[in-house]
C-alpha cells in the first residue's frame, strides 16, 4: 500500500504577504509544493490530499489538474488527488465558534479535515516548506514499514541551524527524545534568530525566558508520519481542546498538542527520524530571491528536471 501525502495549504502567510503555496519560485514557474510532490512520488507516495480554504479551492483545483492531471508515478500508476477544506465552523456538534474569532484552528484541525479521504498511512507537510528528497525517502520507508501498525507515529527532525531565516526571527518547535529516539516533547521557541557572534537564541514559550539553543538540535518543521488511527485520537483531543479553549480568539489546535496528549496518556509513541535534507522556505518576502537561487542551483546540479512536470 502506497502512503498518502497530506499537504497543508490553507494558510495565507501573513508575514509573507500572500499565498506562498501559489508563488512560482522554480526556473519554469514551479512552486515549493510542486517540488515536494515530485520528491514524494519518487519516494513511493501514490496520492496527494490538499487542505485548502473555500475562498481559493476552485482556483487551486484547476491548477492541480493542469499541472498533474496526467502525471504518473514511477510504476506507471496515475497519481491520485483529493481536496478538502478547512474552515472555522468545521467543528464537532455541541460546540460554538466565538463570532469574533477569525484565526484558523491550527494544523491539527486541518489534518482532521482529511479523515474521510485517507484510509492508509500518511505524511503531513506544510505546503510552503521545502523538505528535500532524503526526508521523503526516510518518511516513506517508515510509513510502509508501519502500514499495519497503530499507536506508532513519527516526525522528521531538521537541524535547527538549517532552518533559520537571514531576514528575521522565526518560531521553531525543538524536539526532545529519549535513548530510543522516542519523542518526549516539542517545545516551541519564539523569535529564534542567529546573532552576530553566531550563537542562536530564542524565547522558550513555556518559561517565557530568552535562552541559547544548540544549532544541531532537531526541530519540527511540521513533517509527520501517521497511521489512520491517529484521526480518532485527534478527534477526541479536539473535543477536549474546544471544551477548554473554544471561546478564546487566538488559541490554536496544533499537531504537537495532540502528540503531547497521547504521549502523556501512554496512548501512542512518536519516533524522531533524522534526515540529511536541508529545509528552506519563504517566511519573509526578503527570503524569496534566495529560494529562487536555491532551486536554480538544484536544477543545475541535475537533482530536478526542468521543467519539473
XYZ file of C-alpha atoms in Angstrom:
309
model
C 0.000 0.000 0.000
C 1.392 3.369 -1.027
C 1.344 6.093 1.627
C -0.524 9.352 1.059
C 0.861 12.885 1.247
C -1.314 15.395 3.103
C -0.319 18.958 2.196
C -1.446 21.800 4.459
C -2.165 24.626 2.036
C -4.898 26.615 3.785
C -2.693 29.280 5.405
C -2.340 32.750 3.913
C 1.216 33.565 5.012
C 0.606 36.853 6.837
C 4.290 37.770 7.161
C 4.985 36.829 3.561
C 2.094 38.914 2.272
C 0.175 36.404 0.179
C -0.377 32.823 -0.879
C 3.067 31.246 -0.642
C 1.592 27.970 -1.882
C 0.982 29.507 -5.321
C 4.166 31.559 -5.628
C 6.282 30.495 -8.605
C 9.870 30.014 -7.447
C 11.349 27.388 -9.770
C 13.006 28.112 -13.149
C 9.808 27.217 -15.016
C 7.247 28.613 -12.611
C 7.281 25.705 -10.142
C 6.012 26.226 -6.605
C 7.627 24.791 -3.481
C 4.738 22.332 -3.262
C 5.460 21.137 -6.793
C 8.916 20.025 -5.647
C 7.513 18.349 -2.515
C 5.027 16.368 -4.597
C 7.776 15.354 -7.035
C 10.007 14.174 -4.169
C 7.121 12.323 -2.505
C 6.230 10.464 -5.700
C 9.867 9.442 -6.172
C 9.765 8.156 -2.584
C 6.760 5.918 -3.294
C 3.736 8.022 -2.357
C 0.668 7.422 -4.506
C -1.882 10.074 -3.534
C -1.870 13.729 -2.531
C -4.575 15.319 -0.389
C -4.692 19.115 -0.265
C -6.114 21.043 2.687
C -7.296 24.402 1.330
C -9.718 27.224 2.101
C -13.034 27.520 0.293
C -12.045 31.011 -0.892
C -9.415 29.657 -3.301
C -10.351 25.982 -3.598
C -11.637 26.222 -7.178
C -8.510 28.045 -8.330
C -6.320 25.503 -6.555
C -8.131 22.513 -8.047
C -7.797 23.936 -11.540
C -4.064 24.500 -11.049
C -3.557 20.947 -9.790
C -5.484 19.438 -12.689
C -3.497 21.482 -15.185
C -0.141 20.570 -13.642
C -0.545 16.976 -12.559
C -3.681 15.733 -14.304
C -1.776 13.215 -16.422
C 1.212 12.711 -14.101
C 2.150 9.120 -13.376
C 4.194 7.507 -10.625
C 7.435 5.643 -11.465
C 5.475 2.358 -11.549
C 3.127 3.765 -14.213
C 0.112 4.275 -11.967
C -1.664 7.621 -12.168
C -1.080 9.923 -9.217
C -4.312 10.358 -7.227
C -5.612 13.608 -5.736
C -8.253 14.777 -3.263
C -9.220 18.179 -1.846
C -10.778 19.075 1.494
C -11.470 22.451 3.087
C -10.524 23.859 6.476
C -12.959 26.458 7.816
C -13.637 27.811 11.300
C -17.134 26.359 11.525
C -15.996 22.769 10.880
C -16.085 21.649 14.494
C -17.913 18.860 16.392
C -21.606 19.231 17.199
C -22.318 20.839 20.538
C -19.621 23.491 20.295
C -19.912 27.046 19.042
C -17.395 29.336 17.403
C -16.794 32.713 19.026
C -18.234 35.108 16.398
C -15.227 37.401 16.829
C -12.702 34.680 16.013
C -11.002 34.950 12.626
C -7.821 32.900 13.165
C -7.943 29.269 11.919
C -7.950 26.436 14.464
C -4.461 25.258 13.545
C -2.598 22.364 11.965
C -4.212 19.507 13.911
C -7.666 20.797 12.951
C -6.527 20.968 9.315
C -5.398 17.334 9.399
C -8.762 16.274 10.838
C -10.483 17.608 7.728
C -8.979 14.699 5.774
C -10.284 11.864 7.952
C -12.868 10.762 5.379
C -10.479 10.611 2.416
C -7.407 8.981 3.977
C -7.526 5.309 4.965
C -3.820 4.477 4.623
C -0.599 5.596 6.362
C 0.071 9.227 5.541
C 2.577 12.044 5.830
C 1.757 15.625 6.787
C 3.728 18.567 5.398
C 3.359 22.319 5.085
C 2.553 23.348 1.537
C 5.057 26.208 1.618
C 8.135 24.441 3.017
C 10.876 22.699 1.033
C 11.912 19.494 2.802
C 14.287 17.771 0.375
C 14.401 14.349 -1.267
C 16.004 12.400 1.588
C 13.344 13.439 4.103
C 10.594 11.979 1.896
C 12.605 8.792 1.337
C 13.083 8.340 5.087
C 9.438 9.095 5.848
C 8.048 6.969 3.014
C 10.064 3.936 4.132
C 8.897 4.363 7.733
C 5.246 4.570 6.675
C 5.471 1.449 4.508
C 7.126 -0.461 7.349
C 4.306 0.553 9.705
C 1.338 0.022 7.385
C -0.220 -2.473 9.806
C 0.643 -0.597 12.993
C -1.403 1.586 15.297
C -0.328 3.965 18.021
C 3.081 4.450 16.375
C 3.825 7.726 14.639
C 6.929 9.608 13.556
C 8.325 13.073 12.970
C 11.211 14.113 10.731
C 13.568 16.361 12.677
C 15.709 19.001 10.943
C 18.798 20.595 12.457
C 17.795 23.979 13.829
C 20.732 25.767 12.213
C 19.471 24.649 8.795
C 16.016 26.165 9.274
C 16.697 29.812 10.103
C 15.987 32.887 8.021
C 18.562 35.576 7.345
C 15.768 38.144 7.180
C 14.151 37.911 10.613
C 13.299 35.735 13.572
C 11.235 32.554 13.330
C 9.354 30.209 15.650
C 10.621 26.649 15.964
C 9.486 23.635 17.964
C 12.586 21.935 19.382
C 12.277 18.171 19.871
C 13.376 16.270 22.951
C 13.607 12.488 22.790
C 14.875 9.510 24.766
C 17.652 6.984 24.017
C 15.278 5.051 21.758
C 14.550 8.239 19.775
C 11.013 8.361 21.113
C 9.722 11.909 21.248
C 9.177 13.230 24.779
C 8.221 16.826 23.966
C 8.192 19.575 21.360
C 8.830 22.945 22.992
C 8.002 25.985 20.898
C 10.710 28.643 20.848
C 9.726 32.106 19.642
C 11.838 34.792 17.997
C 14.607 32.323 17.168
C 17.488 34.108 15.472
C 21.246 33.752 14.943
C 23.041 36.705 16.452
C 26.210 38.411 15.256
C 28.540 36.089 17.195
C 26.953 33.014 15.612
C 25.035 31.903 18.687
C 21.327 31.128 18.369
C 18.761 32.410 20.844
C 15.012 32.086 21.231
C 12.271 32.594 23.769
C 11.111 29.372 25.425
C 7.317 29.518 25.159
C 6.900 27.640 28.445
C 9.212 29.745 30.623
C 8.963 32.981 28.552
C 12.721 33.346 29.004
C 15.295 34.058 26.308
C 17.630 31.065 26.091
C 20.537 29.938 23.955
C 19.750 26.908 21.807
C 22.037 24.444 20.048
C 22.215 24.682 16.272
C 22.294 20.884 15.955
C 19.101 20.407 17.975
C 16.402 18.698 15.922
C 13.316 20.787 15.404
C 9.892 20.157 13.963
C 9.119 21.627 10.567
C 5.693 20.009 10.646
C 6.696 16.863 8.753
C 4.880 13.979 10.424
C 4.003 10.367 9.672
C 0.747 8.822 10.914
C -1.352 5.713 10.590
C -5.133 6.203 10.166
C -5.907 5.518 13.840
C -4.472 8.985 14.535
C -7.749 10.568 13.377
C -9.822 9.058 16.204
C -7.290 10.175 18.822
C -7.165 13.651 17.318
C -10.958 13.978 17.255
C -11.123 13.273 20.982
C -8.283 15.700 21.677
C -10.065 18.387 19.634
C -13.271 17.983 21.636
C -11.275 18.337 24.866
C -9.472 21.349 23.389
C -12.726 23.078 22.470
C -14.164 22.427 25.914
C -11.133 24.139 27.459
C -10.282 26.856 24.929
C -13.125 27.052 22.415
C -14.160 30.589 23.315
C -10.656 32.024 23.022
C -9.936 34.106 19.937
C -6.391 33.029 19.079
C -5.721 29.661 20.748
C -4.832 27.075 18.093
C -5.088 23.304 17.961
C -1.625 22.209 16.805
C -0.339 18.723 15.960
C 2.237 18.822 18.808
C -0.645 19.456 21.230
C -2.286 16.190 20.136
C 1.002 14.295 20.246
C 1.736 15.635 23.724
C -1.682 14.459 24.931
C -1.061 10.976 23.517
C 2.445 10.743 24.978
C 1.230 11.756 28.434
C -1.640 9.283 28.261
C 0.632 6.488 27.021
C -1.676 6.024 24.046
C 0.845 6.441 21.239
C 4.566 6.877 20.705
C 6.352 9.042 18.152
C 9.760 8.203 16.691
C 12.109 11.049 15.775
C 13.633 10.411 12.357
C 16.785 12.120 11.155
C 17.462 13.326 7.627
C 20.354 14.667 5.590
C 17.977 17.073 3.843
C 18.185 20.806 4.431
C 14.927 22.675 4.864
C 14.255 26.070 3.373
C 11.228 28.263 2.900
C 9.851 31.751 2.394
C 8.870 33.190 5.740
C 9.501 36.786 4.659
C 9.340 38.470 1.227
C 13.089 39.020 1.503
C 13.589 35.227 1.571
C 12.247 34.859 -1.959
C 15.390 35.658 -4.032
C 17.435 33.170 -2.027
C 14.885 30.413 -2.556
C 14.715 31.126 -6.291
C 18.517 30.838 -6.423
C 18.481 27.535 -4.486
C 16.008 25.928 -6.875
C 18.056 27.130 -9.851
C 21.120 25.528 -8.262
C 19.305 22.226 -7.617
C 18.206 22.132 -11.261
C 21.723 22.961 -12.469
C 23.101 20.074 -10.398
C 20.619 17.698 -12.042
C 18.680 16.947 -8.871
C 15.457 18.071 -10.560
C 14.415 18.139 -14.221
C 13.359 21.433 -15.732
C 10.505 21.838 -16.311
C 9.550 19.666 -13.336
C 6.328 18.311 -14.904
